[in-house]
GROMACS .gro file of C-alpha atoms in nm:
model
  178
    1UNK     CA    1  -5.051  -1.667   1.606
    2UNK     CA    2  -4.802  -1.632   1.907
    3UNK     CA    3  -4.487  -1.859   1.964
    4UNK     CA    4  -4.535  -2.084   2.258
    5UNK     CA    5  -4.188  -2.215   2.244
    6UNK     CA    6  -4.279  -2.534   2.179
    7UNK     CA    7  -4.149  -2.568   1.819
    8UNK     CA    8  -4.015  -2.941   1.766
    9UNK     CA    9  -3.806  -2.835   1.467
   10UNK     CA   10  -3.626  -2.574   1.689
   11UNK     CA   11  -3.609  -2.745   2.031
   12UNK     CA   12  -3.452  -3.042   1.819
   13UNK     CA   13  -3.196  -2.782   1.668
   14UNK     CA   14  -3.111  -2.678   2.018
   15UNK     CA   15  -3.037  -3.054   2.119
   16UNK     CA   16  -2.828  -3.053   1.801
   17UNK     CA   17  -2.637  -2.735   1.948
   18UNK     CA   18  -2.592  -2.849   2.262
   19UNK     CA   19  -2.459  -3.170   2.138
   20UNK     CA   20  -2.222  -2.978   1.960
   21UNK     CA   21  -2.314  -2.958   1.590
   22UNK     CA   22  -2.148  -2.667   1.436
   23UNK     CA   23  -2.414  -2.652   1.171
   24UNK     CA   24  -2.704  -2.652   1.398
   25UNK     CA   25  -2.509  -2.364   1.602
   26UNK     CA   26  -2.504  -2.166   1.251
   27UNK     CA   27  -2.847  -2.252   1.209
   28UNK     CA   28  -2.970  -2.127   1.530
   29UNK     CA   29  -2.749  -1.813   1.505
   30UNK     CA   30  -2.947  -1.753   1.135
   31UNK     CA   31  -3.261  -1.818   1.261
   32UNK     CA   32  -3.218  -1.567   1.549
   33UNK     CA   33  -2.979  -1.352   1.503
   34UNK     CA   34  -3.208  -1.062   1.319
   35UNK     CA   35  -3.504  -1.105   1.581
   36UNK     CA   36  -3.237  -1.057   1.877
   37UNK     CA   37  -3.090  -0.753   1.680
   38UNK     CA   38  -3.414  -0.633   1.622
   39UNK     CA   39  -3.537  -0.621   1.996
   40UNK     CA   40  -3.258  -0.472   2.124
   41UNK     CA   41  -3.222  -0.223   1.876
   42UNK     CA   42  -3.565  -0.129   1.968
   43UNK     CA   43  -3.463  -0.067   2.318
   44UNK     CA   44  -3.141   0.101   2.269
   45UNK     CA   45  -3.066   0.453   2.040
   46UNK     CA   46  -2.796   0.321   1.837
   47UNK     CA   47  -2.744   0.084   1.592
   48UNK     CA   48  -2.366   0.000   1.742
   49UNK     CA   49  -2.483  -0.042   2.091
   50UNK     CA   50  -2.739  -0.287   1.969
   51UNK     CA   51  -2.452  -0.520   1.781
   52UNK     CA   52  -2.244  -0.482   2.097
   53UNK     CA   53  -2.535  -0.604   2.289
   54UNK     CA   54  -2.628  -0.896   2.045
   55UNK     CA   55  -2.237  -0.990   2.023
   56UNK     CA   56  -2.266  -1.029   2.426
   57UNK     CA   57  -2.574  -1.221   2.376
   58UNK     CA   58  -2.469  -1.470   2.154
   59UNK     CA   59  -2.160  -1.527   2.388
   60UNK     CA   60  -2.376  -1.570   2.702
   61UNK     CA   61  -2.589  -1.828   2.480
   62UNK     CA   62  -2.272  -2.012   2.386
   63UNK     CA   63  -2.179  -2.036   2.727
   64UNK     CA   64  -2.524  -2.122   2.871
   65UNK     CA   65  -2.659  -2.341   2.588
   66UNK     CA   66  -2.512  -2.644   2.728
   67UNK     CA   67  -2.733  -2.578   3.077
   68UNK     CA   68  -3.005  -2.526   2.893
   69UNK     CA   69  -3.241  -2.785   3.012
   70UNK     CA   70  -3.556  -2.731   2.845
   71UNK     CA   71  -3.465  -2.689   2.494
   72UNK     CA   72  -3.830  -2.577   2.367
   73UNK     CA   73  -3.820  -2.284   2.561
   74UNK     CA   74  -3.501  -2.131   2.392
   75UNK     CA   75  -3.662  -1.840   2.262
   76UNK     CA   76  -3.784  -1.667   2.598
   77UNK     CA   77  -3.417  -1.808   2.752
   78UNK     CA   78  -3.249  -1.601   2.464
   79UNK     CA   79  -3.457  -1.280   2.515
   80UNK     CA   80  -3.362  -1.303   2.874
   81UNK     CA   81  -3.007  -1.282   2.844
   82UNK     CA   82  -3.046  -1.070   2.581
   83UNK     CA   83  -3.260  -0.824   2.872
   84UNK     CA   84  -2.961  -0.883   3.139
   85UNK     CA   85  -2.706  -0.744   2.867
   86UNK     CA   86  -2.961  -0.455   2.826
   87UNK     CA   87  -2.990  -0.354   3.180
   88UNK     CA   88  -2.629  -0.395   3.271
   89UNK     CA   89  -2.537  -0.183   3.006
   90UNK     CA   90  -2.781   0.052   3.116
   91UNK     CA   91  -2.708   0.077   3.442
   92UNK     CA   92  -2.366   0.141   3.342
   93UNK     CA   93  -2.494   0.451   3.087
   94UNK     CA   94  -2.664   0.625   3.396
   95UNK     CA   95  -2.330   0.700   3.536
   96UNK     CA   96  -2.238   0.871   3.223
   97UNK     CA   97  -2.443   1.187   3.126
   98UNK     CA   98  -2.674   1.120   2.796
   99UNK     CA   99  -2.597   1.266   2.500
  100UNK     CA  100  -2.888   1.470   2.352
  101UNK     CA  101  -3.094   1.313   2.074
  102UNK     CA  102  -3.145   1.463   1.745
  103UNK     CA  103  -3.478   1.643   1.682
  104UNK     CA  104  -3.768   1.438   1.516
  105UNK     CA  105  -3.879   1.587   1.204
  106UNK     CA  106  -4.277   1.527   1.112
  107UNK     CA  107  -4.332   1.444   0.746
  108UNK     CA  108  -4.674   1.339   0.602
  109UNK     CA  109  -4.944   1.232   0.849
  110UNK     CA  110  -4.920   0.861   0.758
  111UNK     CA  111  -4.817   0.645   0.977
  112UNK     CA  112  -4.589   0.441   0.871
  113UNK     CA  113  -4.293   0.227   1.056
  114UNK     CA  114  -4.038   0.493   1.121
  115UNK     CA  115  -4.305   0.683   1.287
  116UNK     CA  116  -4.399   0.387   1.486
  117UNK     CA  117  -4.022   0.310   1.596
  118UNK     CA  118  -3.993   0.652   1.682
  119UNK     CA  119  -4.333   0.644   1.881
  120UNK     CA  120  -4.175   0.337   2.047
  121UNK     CA  121  -3.838   0.505   2.119
  122UNK     CA  122  -4.012   0.726   2.342
  123UNK     CA  123  -4.167   0.538   2.555
  124UNK     CA  124  -4.024   0.464   2.908
  125UNK     CA  125  -3.817   0.106   2.913
  126UNK     CA  126  -4.105  -0.129   3.055
  127UNK     CA  127  -4.387   0.011   2.824
  128UNK     CA  128  -4.152  -0.007   2.515
  129UNK     CA  129  -3.999  -0.323   2.606
  130UNK     CA  130  -4.291  -0.503   2.633
  131UNK     CA  131  -4.488  -0.389   2.304
  132UNK     CA  132  -4.190  -0.504   2.125
  133UNK     CA  133  -4.148  -0.858   2.278
  134UNK     CA  134  -4.551  -0.926   2.270
  135UNK     CA  135  -4.588  -0.743   1.915
  136UNK     CA  136  -4.303  -0.723   1.734
  137UNK     CA  137  -4.142  -1.047   1.839
  138UNK     CA  138  -4.468  -1.274   1.869
  139UNK     CA  139  -4.397  -1.388   2.217
  140UNK     CA  140  -4.696  -1.514   2.425
  141UNK     CA  141  -4.803  -1.353   2.725
  142UNK     CA  142  -4.627  -1.634   2.930
  143UNK     CA  143  -4.327  -1.617   2.735
  144UNK     CA  144  -4.312  -1.248   2.780
  145UNK     CA  145  -4.401  -1.299   3.172
  146UNK     CA  146  -4.094  -1.529   3.190
  147UNK     CA  147  -3.840  -1.312   3.003
  148UNK     CA  148  -3.928  -0.984   3.224
  149UNK     CA  149  -3.910  -1.202   3.542
  150UNK     CA  150  -4.314  -1.064   3.632
  151UNK     CA  151  -4.642  -1.276   3.653
  152UNK     CA  152  -4.823  -1.308   3.343
  153UNK     CA  153  -5.081  -1.027   3.482
  154UNK     CA  154  -4.808  -0.769   3.492
  155UNK     CA  155  -4.729  -0.814   3.131
  156UNK     CA  156  -5.125  -0.735   3.080
  157UNK     CA  157  -5.131  -0.438   3.268
  158UNK     CA  158  -4.813  -0.306   3.105
  159UNK     CA  159  -4.936  -0.426   2.780
  160UNK     CA  160  -5.254  -0.199   2.827
  161UNK     CA  161  -5.034   0.105   2.967
  162UNK     CA  162  -4.796   0.082   2.694
  163UNK     CA  163  -5.075   0.048   2.428
  164UNK     CA  164  -5.246   0.385   2.553
  165UNK     CA  165  -4.912   0.564   2.585
  166UNK     CA  166  -4.816   0.467   2.253
  167UNK     CA  167  -5.137   0.566   2.095
  168UNK     CA  168  -5.121   0.924   2.320
  169UNK     CA  169  -4.730   0.960   2.171
  170UNK     CA  170  -4.848   0.916   1.842
  171UNK     CA  171  -5.177   1.151   1.840
  172UNK     CA  172  -4.945   1.399   1.996
  173UNK     CA  173  -4.756   1.377   1.648
  174UNK     CA  174  -5.072   1.469   1.449
  175UNK     CA  175  -5.085   1.050   1.381
  176UNK     CA  176  -5.473   0.927   1.448
  177UNK     CA  177  -5.616   0.579   1.375
  178UNK     CA  178  -5.857   0.613   1.084
   0.00000   0.00000   0.00000
């Protein structure tokens, strides 16, 4: 089931954070740190960069949390902040020549998590991002649209295109649906 942002417990937790409860903030970070880091890690080349972006995102969340008006929309708000941090960093990185990526060594033709993530890593940013948000973080179409700042129809078309690109990329590597 897709998250809709309407989790009452989570909204209450966000409101408690806004009221300054440290335990509530610790719990919010505990709940969302791993999904946030996983999203960013799937979008960048290194774990170290994902760590940096995750930290930047949490700093921005702490600064902006008092102004969040819809506590039940915390998840899309969090991923929107993470996306902004990511895009800012990518803009900086495009000014510097990229380092060459290590070659991918094909193993047993059974699709596993490593190969799936390698397939995702090879997709263009827009397609990779929509797959990660929708399928790996269970955001609804509406929440993906809010994070990406595009209409829901654009999310649907990106998902369709991204799935096809991922399928083709995995087929090139010898992984086919059984």
